[in-house]
Short mmCIF file of C-alpha atoms in Angstrom, two decimals:
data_model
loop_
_atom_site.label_atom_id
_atom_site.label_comp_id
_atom_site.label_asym_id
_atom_site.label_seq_id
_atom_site.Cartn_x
_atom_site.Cartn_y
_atom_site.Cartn_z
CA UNK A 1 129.32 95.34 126.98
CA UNK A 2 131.14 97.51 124.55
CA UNK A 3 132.63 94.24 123.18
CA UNK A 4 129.10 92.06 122.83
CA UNK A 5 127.64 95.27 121.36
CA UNK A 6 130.76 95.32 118.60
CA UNK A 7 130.52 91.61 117.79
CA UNK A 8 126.71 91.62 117.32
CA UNK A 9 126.91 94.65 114.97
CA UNK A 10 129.36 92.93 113.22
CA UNK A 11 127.22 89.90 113.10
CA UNK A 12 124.10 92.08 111.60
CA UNK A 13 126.46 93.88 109.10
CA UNK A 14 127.41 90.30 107.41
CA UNK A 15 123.98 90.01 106.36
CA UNK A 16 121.86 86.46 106.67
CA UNK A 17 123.12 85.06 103.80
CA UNK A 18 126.96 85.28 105.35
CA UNK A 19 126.14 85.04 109.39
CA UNK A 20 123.47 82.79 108.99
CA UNK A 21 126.14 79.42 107.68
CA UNK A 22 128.27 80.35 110.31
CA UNK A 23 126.01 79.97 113.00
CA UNK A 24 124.08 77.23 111.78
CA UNK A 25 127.57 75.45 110.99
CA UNK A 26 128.15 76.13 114.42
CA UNK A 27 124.80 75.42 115.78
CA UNK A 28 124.73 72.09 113.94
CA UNK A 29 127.82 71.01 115.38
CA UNK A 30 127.00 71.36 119.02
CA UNK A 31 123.70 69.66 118.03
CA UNK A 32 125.90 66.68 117.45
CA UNK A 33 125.92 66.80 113.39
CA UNK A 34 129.70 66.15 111.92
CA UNK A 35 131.16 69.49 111.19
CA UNK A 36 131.35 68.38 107.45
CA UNK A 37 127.49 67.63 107.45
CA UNK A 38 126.95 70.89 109.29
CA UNK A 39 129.02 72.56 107.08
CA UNK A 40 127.06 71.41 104.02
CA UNK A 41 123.96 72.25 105.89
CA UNK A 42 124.72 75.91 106.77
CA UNK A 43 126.40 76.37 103.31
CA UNK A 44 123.11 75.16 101.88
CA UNK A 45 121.21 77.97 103.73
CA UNK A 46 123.57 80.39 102.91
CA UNK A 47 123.14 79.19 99.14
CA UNK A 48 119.31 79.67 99.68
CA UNK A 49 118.93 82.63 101.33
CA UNK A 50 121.10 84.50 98.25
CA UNK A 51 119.14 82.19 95.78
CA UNK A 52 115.24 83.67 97.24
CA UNK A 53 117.05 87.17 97.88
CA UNK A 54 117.86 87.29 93.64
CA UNK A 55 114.11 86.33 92.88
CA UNK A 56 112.14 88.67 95.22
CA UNK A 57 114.93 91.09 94.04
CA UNK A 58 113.89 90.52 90.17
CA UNK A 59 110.39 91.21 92.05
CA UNK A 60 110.89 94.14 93.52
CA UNK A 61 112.49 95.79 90.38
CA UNK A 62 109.80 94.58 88.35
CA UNK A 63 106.83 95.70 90.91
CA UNK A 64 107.60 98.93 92.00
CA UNK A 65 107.93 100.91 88.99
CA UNK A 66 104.33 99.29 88.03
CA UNK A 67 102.84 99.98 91.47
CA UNK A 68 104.43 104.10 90.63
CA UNK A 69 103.16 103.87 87.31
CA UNK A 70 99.39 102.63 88.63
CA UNK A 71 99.73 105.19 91.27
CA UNK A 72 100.51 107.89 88.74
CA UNK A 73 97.89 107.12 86.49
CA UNK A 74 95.08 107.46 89.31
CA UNK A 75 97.10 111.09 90.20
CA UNK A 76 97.33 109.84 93.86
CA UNK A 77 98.33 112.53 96.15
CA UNK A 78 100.17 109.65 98.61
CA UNK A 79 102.79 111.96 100.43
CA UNK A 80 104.46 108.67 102.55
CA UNK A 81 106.78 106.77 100.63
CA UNK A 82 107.30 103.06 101.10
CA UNK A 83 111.19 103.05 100.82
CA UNK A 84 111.25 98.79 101.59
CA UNK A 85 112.50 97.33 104.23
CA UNK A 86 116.08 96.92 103.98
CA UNK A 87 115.97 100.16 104.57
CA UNK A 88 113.72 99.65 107.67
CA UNK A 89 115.95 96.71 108.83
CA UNK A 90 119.64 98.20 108.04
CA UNK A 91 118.19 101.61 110.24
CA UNK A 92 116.58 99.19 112.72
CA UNK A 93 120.02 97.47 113.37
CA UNK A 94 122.01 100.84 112.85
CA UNK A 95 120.39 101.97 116.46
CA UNK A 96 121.58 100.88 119.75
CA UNK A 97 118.49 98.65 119.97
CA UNK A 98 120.01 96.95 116.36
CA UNK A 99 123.35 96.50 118.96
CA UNK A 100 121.78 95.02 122.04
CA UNK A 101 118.62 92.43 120.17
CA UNK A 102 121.07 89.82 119.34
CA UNK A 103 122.58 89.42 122.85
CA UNK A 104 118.78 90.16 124.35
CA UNK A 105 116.86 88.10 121.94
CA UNK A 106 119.16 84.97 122.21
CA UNK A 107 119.18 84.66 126.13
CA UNK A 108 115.72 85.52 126.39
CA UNK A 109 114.85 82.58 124.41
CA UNK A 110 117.34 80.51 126.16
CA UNK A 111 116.06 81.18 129.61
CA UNK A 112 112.54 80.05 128.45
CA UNK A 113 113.36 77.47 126.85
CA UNK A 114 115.18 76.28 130.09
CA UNK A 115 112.20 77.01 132.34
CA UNK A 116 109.96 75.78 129.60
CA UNK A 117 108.25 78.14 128.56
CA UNK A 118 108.60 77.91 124.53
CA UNK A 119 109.46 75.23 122.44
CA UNK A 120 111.23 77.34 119.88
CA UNK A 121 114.64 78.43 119.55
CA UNK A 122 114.54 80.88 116.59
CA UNK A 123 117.86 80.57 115.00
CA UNK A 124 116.38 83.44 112.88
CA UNK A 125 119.14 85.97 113.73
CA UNK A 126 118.17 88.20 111.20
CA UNK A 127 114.63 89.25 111.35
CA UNK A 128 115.59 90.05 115.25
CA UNK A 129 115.44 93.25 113.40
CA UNK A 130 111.77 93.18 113.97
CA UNK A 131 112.34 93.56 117.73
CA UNK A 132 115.25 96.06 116.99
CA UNK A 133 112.49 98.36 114.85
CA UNK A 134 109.76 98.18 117.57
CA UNK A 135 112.11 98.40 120.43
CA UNK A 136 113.63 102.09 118.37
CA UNK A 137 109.90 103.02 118.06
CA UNK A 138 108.64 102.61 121.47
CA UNK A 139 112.12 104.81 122.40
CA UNK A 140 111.24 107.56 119.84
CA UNK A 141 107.72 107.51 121.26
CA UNK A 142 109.01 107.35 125.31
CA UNK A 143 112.82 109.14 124.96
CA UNK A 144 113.86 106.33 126.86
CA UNK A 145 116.46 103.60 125.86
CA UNK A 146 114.90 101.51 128.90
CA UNK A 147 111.68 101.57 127.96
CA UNK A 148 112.77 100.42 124.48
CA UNK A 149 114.18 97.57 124.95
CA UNK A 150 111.15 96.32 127.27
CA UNK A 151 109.55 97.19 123.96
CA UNK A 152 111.91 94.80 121.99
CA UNK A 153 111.97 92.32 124.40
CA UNK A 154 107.80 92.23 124.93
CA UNK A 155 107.50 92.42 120.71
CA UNK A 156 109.91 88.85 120.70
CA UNK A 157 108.43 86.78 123.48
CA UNK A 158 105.16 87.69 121.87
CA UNK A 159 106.47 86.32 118.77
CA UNK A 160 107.91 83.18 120.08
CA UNK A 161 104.47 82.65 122.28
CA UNK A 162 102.72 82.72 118.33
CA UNK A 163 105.35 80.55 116.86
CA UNK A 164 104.77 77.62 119.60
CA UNK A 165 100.55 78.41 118.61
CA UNK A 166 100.98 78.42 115.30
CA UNK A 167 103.68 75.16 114.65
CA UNK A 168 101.58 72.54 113.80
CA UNK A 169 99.60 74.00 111.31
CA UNK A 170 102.27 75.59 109.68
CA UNK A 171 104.18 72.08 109.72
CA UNK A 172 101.21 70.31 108.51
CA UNK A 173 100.53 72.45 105.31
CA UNK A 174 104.15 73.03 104.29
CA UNK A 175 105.52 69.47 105.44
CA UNK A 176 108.49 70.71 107.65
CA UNK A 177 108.24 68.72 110.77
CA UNK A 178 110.37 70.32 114.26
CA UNK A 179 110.03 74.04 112.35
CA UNK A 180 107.99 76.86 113.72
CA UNK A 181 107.76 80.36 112.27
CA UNK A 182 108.70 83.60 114.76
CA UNK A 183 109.29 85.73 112.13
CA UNK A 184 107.78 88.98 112.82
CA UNK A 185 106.54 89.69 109.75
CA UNK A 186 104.64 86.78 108.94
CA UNK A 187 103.40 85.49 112.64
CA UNK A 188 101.25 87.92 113.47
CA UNK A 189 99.22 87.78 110.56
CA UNK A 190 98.99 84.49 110.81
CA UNK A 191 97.23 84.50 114.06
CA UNK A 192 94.45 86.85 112.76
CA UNK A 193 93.71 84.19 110.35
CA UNK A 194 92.54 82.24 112.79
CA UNK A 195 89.17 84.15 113.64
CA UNK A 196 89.16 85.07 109.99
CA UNK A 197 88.96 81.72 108.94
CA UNK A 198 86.13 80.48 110.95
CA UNK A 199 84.49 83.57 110.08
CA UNK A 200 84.68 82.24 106.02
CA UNK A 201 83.47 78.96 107.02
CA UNK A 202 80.18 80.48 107.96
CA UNK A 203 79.67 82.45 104.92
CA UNK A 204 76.80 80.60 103.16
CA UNK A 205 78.39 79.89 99.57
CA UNK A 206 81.95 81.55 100.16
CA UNK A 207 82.95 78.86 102.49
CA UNK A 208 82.20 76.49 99.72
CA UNK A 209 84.73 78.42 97.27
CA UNK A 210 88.25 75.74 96.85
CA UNK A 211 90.84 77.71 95.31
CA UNK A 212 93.63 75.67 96.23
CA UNK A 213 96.80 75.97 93.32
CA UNK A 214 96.24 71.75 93.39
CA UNK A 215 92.70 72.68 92.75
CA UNK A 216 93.30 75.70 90.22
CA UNK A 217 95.53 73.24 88.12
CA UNK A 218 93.48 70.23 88.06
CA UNK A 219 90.50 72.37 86.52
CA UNK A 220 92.13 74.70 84.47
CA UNK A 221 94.97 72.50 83.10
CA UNK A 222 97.89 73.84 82.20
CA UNK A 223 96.82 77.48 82.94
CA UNK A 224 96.49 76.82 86.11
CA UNK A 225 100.33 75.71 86.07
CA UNK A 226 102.01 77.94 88.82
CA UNK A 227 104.46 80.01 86.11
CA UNK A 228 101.13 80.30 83.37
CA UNK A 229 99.26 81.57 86.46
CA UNK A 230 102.52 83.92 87.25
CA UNK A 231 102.32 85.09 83.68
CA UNK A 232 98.94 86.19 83.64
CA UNK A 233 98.52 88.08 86.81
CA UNK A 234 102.14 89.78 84.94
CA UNK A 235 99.66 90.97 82.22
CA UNK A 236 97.17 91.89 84.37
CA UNK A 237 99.05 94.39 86.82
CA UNK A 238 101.05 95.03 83.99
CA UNK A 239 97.99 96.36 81.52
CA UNK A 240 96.82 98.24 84.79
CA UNK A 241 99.94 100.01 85.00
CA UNK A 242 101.32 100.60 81.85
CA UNK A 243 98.81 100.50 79.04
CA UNK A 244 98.30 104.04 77.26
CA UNK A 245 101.05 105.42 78.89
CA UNK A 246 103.41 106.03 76.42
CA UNK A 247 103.95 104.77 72.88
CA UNK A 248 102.23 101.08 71.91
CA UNK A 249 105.90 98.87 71.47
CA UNK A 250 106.92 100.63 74.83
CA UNK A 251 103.67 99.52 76.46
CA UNK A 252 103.89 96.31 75.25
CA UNK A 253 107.57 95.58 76.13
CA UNK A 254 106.78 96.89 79.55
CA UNK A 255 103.54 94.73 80.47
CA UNK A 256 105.24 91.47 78.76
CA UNK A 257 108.63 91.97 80.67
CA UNK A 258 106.79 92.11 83.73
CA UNK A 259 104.62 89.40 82.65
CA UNK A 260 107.59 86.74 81.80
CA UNK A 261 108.99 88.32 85.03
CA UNK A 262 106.27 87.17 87.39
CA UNK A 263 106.48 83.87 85.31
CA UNK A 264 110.10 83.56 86.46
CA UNK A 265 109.30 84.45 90.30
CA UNK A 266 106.22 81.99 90.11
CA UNK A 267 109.27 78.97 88.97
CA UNK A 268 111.80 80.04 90.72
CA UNK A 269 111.03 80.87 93.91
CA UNK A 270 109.99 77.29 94.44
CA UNK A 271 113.23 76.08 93.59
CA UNK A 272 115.36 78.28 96.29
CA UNK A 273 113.00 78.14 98.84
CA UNK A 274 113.92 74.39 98.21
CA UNK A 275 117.45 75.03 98.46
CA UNK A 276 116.76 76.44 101.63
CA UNK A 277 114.78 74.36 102.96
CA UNK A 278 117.60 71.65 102.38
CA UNK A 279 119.95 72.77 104.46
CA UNK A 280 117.34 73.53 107.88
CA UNK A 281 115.78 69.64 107.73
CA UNK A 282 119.41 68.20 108.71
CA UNK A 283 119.21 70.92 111.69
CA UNK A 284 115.86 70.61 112.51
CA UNK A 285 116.15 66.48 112.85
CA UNK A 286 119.17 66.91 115.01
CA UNK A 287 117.60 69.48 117.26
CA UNK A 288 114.96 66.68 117.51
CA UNK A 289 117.53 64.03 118.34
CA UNK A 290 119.53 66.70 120.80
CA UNK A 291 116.32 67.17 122.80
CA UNK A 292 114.92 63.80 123.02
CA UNK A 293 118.37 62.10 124.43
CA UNK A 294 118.75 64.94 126.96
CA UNK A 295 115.15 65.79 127.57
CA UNK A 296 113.10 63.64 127.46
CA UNK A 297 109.58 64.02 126.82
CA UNK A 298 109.86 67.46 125.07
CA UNK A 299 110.09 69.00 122.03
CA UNK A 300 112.08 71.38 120.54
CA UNK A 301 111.09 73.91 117.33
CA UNK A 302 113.54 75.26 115.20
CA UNK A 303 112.14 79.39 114.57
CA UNK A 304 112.96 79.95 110.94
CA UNK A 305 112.66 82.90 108.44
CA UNK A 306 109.40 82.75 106.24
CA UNK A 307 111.33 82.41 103.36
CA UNK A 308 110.76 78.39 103.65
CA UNK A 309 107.62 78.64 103.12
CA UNK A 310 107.27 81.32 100.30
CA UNK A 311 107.98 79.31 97.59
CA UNK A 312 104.36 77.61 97.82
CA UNK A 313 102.24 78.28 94.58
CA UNK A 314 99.36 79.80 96.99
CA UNK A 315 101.62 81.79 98.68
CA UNK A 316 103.39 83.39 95.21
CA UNK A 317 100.13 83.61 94.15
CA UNK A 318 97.93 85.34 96.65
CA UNK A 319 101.43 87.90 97.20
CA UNK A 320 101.08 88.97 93.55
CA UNK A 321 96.83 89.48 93.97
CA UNK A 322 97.73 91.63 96.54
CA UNK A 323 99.70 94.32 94.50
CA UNK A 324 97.02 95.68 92.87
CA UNK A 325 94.59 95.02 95.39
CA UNK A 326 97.20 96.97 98.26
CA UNK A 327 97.45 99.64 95.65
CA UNK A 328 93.55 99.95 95.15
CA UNK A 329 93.33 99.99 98.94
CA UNK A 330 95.69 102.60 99.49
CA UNK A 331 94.00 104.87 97.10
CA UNK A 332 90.54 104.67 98.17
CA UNK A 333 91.50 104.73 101.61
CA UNK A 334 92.86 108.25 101.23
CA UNK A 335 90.23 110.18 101.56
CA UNK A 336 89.96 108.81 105.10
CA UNK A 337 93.33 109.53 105.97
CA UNK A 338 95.57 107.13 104.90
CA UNK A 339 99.06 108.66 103.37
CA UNK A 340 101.13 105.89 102.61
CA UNK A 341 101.81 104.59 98.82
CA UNK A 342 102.78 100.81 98.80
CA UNK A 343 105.88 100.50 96.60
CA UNK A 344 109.12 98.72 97.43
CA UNK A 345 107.54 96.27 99.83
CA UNK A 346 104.27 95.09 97.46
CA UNK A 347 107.67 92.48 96.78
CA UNK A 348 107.17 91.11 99.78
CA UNK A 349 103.58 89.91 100.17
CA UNK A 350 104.61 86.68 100.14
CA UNK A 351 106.42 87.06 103.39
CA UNK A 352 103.31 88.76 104.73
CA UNK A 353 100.66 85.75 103.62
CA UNK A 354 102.54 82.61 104.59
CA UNK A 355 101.90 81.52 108.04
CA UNK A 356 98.13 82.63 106.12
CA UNK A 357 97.91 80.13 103.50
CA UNK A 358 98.82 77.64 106.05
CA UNK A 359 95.96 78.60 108.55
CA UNK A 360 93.43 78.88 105.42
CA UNK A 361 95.29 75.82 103.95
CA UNK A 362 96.29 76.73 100.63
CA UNK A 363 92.93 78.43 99.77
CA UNK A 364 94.16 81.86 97.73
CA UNK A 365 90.56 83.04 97.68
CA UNK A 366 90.55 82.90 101.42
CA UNK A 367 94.30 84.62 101.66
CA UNK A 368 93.67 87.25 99.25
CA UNK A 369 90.61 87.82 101.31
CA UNK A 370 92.03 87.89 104.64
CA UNK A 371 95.11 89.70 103.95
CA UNK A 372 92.97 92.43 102.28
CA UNK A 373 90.71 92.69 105.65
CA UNK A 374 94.08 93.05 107.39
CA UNK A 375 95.62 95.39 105.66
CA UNK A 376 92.93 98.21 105.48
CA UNK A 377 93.45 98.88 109.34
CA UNK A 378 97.41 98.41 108.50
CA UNK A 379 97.66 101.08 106.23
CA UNK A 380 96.30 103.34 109.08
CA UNK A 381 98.78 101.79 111.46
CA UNK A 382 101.50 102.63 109.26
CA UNK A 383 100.42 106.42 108.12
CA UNK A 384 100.30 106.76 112.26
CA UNK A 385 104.23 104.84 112.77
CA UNK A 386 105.65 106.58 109.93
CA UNK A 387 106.91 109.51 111.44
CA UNK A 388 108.30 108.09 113.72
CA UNK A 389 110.40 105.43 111.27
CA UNK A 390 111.35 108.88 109.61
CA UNK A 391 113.22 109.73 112.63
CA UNK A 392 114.95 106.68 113.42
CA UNK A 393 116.33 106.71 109.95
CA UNK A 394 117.06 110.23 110.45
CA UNK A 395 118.89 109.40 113.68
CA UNK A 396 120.94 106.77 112.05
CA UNK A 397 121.64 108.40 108.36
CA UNK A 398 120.50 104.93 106.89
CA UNK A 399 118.02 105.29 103.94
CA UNK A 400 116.66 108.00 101.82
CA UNK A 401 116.57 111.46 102.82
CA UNK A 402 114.64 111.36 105.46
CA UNK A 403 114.23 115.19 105.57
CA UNK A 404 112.64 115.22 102.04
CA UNK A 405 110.00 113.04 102.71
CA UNK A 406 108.12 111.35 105.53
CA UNK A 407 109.18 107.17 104.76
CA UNK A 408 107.76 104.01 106.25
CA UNK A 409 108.17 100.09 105.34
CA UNK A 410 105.09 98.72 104.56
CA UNK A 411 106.21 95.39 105.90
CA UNK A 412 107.17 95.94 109.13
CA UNK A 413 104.43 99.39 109.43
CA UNK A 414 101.15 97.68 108.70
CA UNK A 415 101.86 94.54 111.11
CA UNK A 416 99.27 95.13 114.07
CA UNK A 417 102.00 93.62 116.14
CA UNK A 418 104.80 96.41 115.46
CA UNK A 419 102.40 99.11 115.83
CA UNK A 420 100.68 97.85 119.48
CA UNK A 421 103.53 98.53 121.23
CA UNK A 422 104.95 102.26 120.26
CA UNK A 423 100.85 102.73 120.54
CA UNK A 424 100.93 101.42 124.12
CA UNK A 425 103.77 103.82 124.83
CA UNK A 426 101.94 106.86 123.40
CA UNK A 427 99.70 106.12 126.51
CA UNK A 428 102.28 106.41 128.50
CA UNK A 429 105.74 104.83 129.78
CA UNK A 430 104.12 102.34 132.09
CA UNK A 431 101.53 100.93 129.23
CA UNK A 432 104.63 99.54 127.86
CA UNK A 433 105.15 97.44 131.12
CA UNK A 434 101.76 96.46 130.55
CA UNK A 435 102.53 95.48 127.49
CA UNK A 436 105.18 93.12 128.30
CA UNK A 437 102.93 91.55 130.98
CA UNK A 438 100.68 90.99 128.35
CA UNK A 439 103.24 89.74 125.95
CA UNK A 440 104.68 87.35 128.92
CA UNK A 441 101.52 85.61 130.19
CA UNK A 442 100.24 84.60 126.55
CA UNK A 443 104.23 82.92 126.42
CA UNK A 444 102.95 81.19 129.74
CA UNK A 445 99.13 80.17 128.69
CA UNK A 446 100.57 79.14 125.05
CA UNK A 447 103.43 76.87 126.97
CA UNK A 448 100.78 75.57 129.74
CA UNK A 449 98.20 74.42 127.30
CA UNK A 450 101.10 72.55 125.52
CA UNK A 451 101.87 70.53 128.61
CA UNK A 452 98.40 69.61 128.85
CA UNK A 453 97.91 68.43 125.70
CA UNK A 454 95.57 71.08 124.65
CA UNK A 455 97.11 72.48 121.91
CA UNK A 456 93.83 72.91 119.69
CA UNK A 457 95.47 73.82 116.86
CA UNK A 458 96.83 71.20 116.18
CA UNK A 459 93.75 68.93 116.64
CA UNK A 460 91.14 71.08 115.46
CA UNK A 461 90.54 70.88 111.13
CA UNK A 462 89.77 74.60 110.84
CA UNK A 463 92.35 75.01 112.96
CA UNK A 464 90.33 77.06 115.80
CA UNK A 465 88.76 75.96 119.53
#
């Protein structure tokens, strides 16, 4: 045990960008891909992940000191600090959940996929973190390592469960046949879409709204280009945050830096998700290929990070309409008791609204919408986790101080699916069982639906029953 728990903290403390070749390199191989081809193919992840890592990094150091400056200005009194989540994942993995998920995860999703029960196998290694975070919560909330990892175990079965739902939509709208999304940070919201979207379609008048990028562009020209549109929602959240805040040339190098910025993110992010995407098709067709010579009949999903799909004009776009928009949210919602000011993590809408666009197919009226629906109970959900994130980082020394301040990761604190469990657990230990029952039979009606042919998602245009 002592030696599985070493190598898979070893594993985590490469990083994606470094573990990830290696395994798909390795993964490819046994799939029956030449080792040079799988080589090229897990170097070409690798390549990727760094590539979309630099541009939501240029991002995040462009965002956050807006989204303080904005907060600032409206003299929020915000007392929870949204610290990112590397921070969140690095503590996540730094606990002896972070140890065990790797070994857990992986031969949990082996053993369904022999019995059938999914037809992913998320080679996501990295966002296992996810299931390391809410398996460290439910302990926090139950003092029991036990009880923990039923929590860990319940939060990834329900994510494979929505990645086998959600497939075909998401490979019909972002063209990456034999992929599925279990990423914990986009799947979830993805799946509220669902009712939200037929909901839209019976709005007399919004449901007639297309705001597609394809749409944007072919009306608007050349403004509605993805890196013109990037530039002007720059000036926008830039003249929100930094106009008459200090001396005019100061103003005005800020808001056009962060203007030419969001430009940047809006071409580039394209371009490495590209990369990335590269070096998973050769996998993905030879997971196909694998499966069809030894099973015959089925079919096999490969679970991959959302980062594939964030490059997608809508998605970009409807990320960067939710800074402000988050920020505006947070404010007014204080008075009702929420506590937590968006910072480091308003970077990472993208990952938040992907499986979204998909579901409300490319629509960024409709995404912007929904997400903002979403996140008005998720702020709540993370001012109620965030104490308890403080301690795990506390318990594990990773982060901030977390003694100065009470912290919390947007990301991972306003997902519904992150906070049900550690709330099922505040009920009590055996709500967490519950929980896992609960997580376990939508695995099983999800897989049994499949094998009838049912899978009305896939057949359905709005994508609902």
């Amino acid at each position: 045990m002592e030696t599985i728990v070493g190598v898979a903290h070893y594993i985590t403390d490469l990083g994606a960008a470094i573990a990830l070749p290696v395994i798909i390199t390795l993964f490819g191989w046994f799939l029956g891909l030449p080792l040079s081809k799988a080589f090229r193919a897990g170097l070409t992840i690798g390549i990727g992940f760094i590539g979309v890592g630099l541009v939501i990094t240029l991002m995040s150091d462009q965002v956050s000191p807006a989204a303080q400056s904005m907060a600032g200005r409206f003299g929020v009194g915000l007392d929870i600090v949204d610290v990112g989540w590397p921070y969140m994942g690095a503590a996540a993995y730094a606990t002896l959940y972070g140890a065990a998920i790797i070994p857990l995860v992986a031969g949990m999703n082996l053993l369904y996929l022999a019995l059938g029960l999914t037809r992913t196998f998320n080679i996501d290694l990295w966002n296992y973190w996810t299931s390391a975070f809410v398996g460290a919560l439910v302990g926090e909330v139950t003092g029991s390592f036990v009880w923990g990892l039923v929590g860990a175990a319940a939060h990834m079965t329900l994510m494979l469960a929505l990645a086998d739902l959600t497939a075909p939509i998401f490979q019909k709208y972002f063209e990456l046949p034999g992929l599925s999304l279990a990423h914990g940070t986009s799947s979830p919201y993805g799946l509220f879409a669902i009712p939200l979207n037929w909901f839209f379609d019976r709005i007399p008048g919004f449901n007639k709204l297309d705001a597609t990028p394809e749409t944007i562009q072919r009306r608007l020209g050349m403004i509605g280009e993805p890196m013109i549109m990037g530039l002007i929602l720059g000036l926008f959240i830039g003249t929100l945050s930094f106009a008459g805040t200090s001396t005019p040339p100061d103003d005005v190098k800020k808001i056009l830096t962060l203007a030419i910025s969001m430009a940047a993110v809006m071409y580039l992010l394209p371009q490495m998700a590209g990369v990335l995407v590269g070096g998973l098709l050769p996998i993905s067709e030879a997971a196909q290929a694998f499966v069809k010579k030894r099973f015959p009949g089925r079919t096999l999903y490969v679970g991959v990070d959302s980062a594939v799909a964030v490059g997608r004009p809508a998605v970009i776009a409807s990320g960067l309409l939710l800074v402000p928009i988050t920020l505006a949210l947070a404010i007014a919602l204080e008075p009702l008791g929420n506590r937590v000011l968006p910072l480091v993590d308003l970077a990472a809408t993208p990952f938040i609204v992907a499986l979204m666009v998909a579901v409300f197919r490319g629509n960024i009226i409709r995404t912007v919408a929904g997400a903002t629906i979403l996140l008005v109970p998720g702020l709540f959900m993370a001012t109620w986790v965030a104490p308890l994130c403080t301690a795990v980082a506390a318990d594990t020394h990773v982060g901030p101080d977390s003694s100065a301040a009470t912290i919390i990761s947007l990301t991972p604190g306003a997902n519904p699916a992150n906070w049900f469990y550690p709330a099922l657990a505040s009920l009590g230990d055996w709500w967490v069982a519950a929980g896992a029952v609960l997580s376990f039979s939508t695995l099983a009606i999800v897989a049994a639906r499949d094998k009838r042919g049912k899978h009305t998602i896939a057949n359905s245009q709005a994508g609902l029953d």
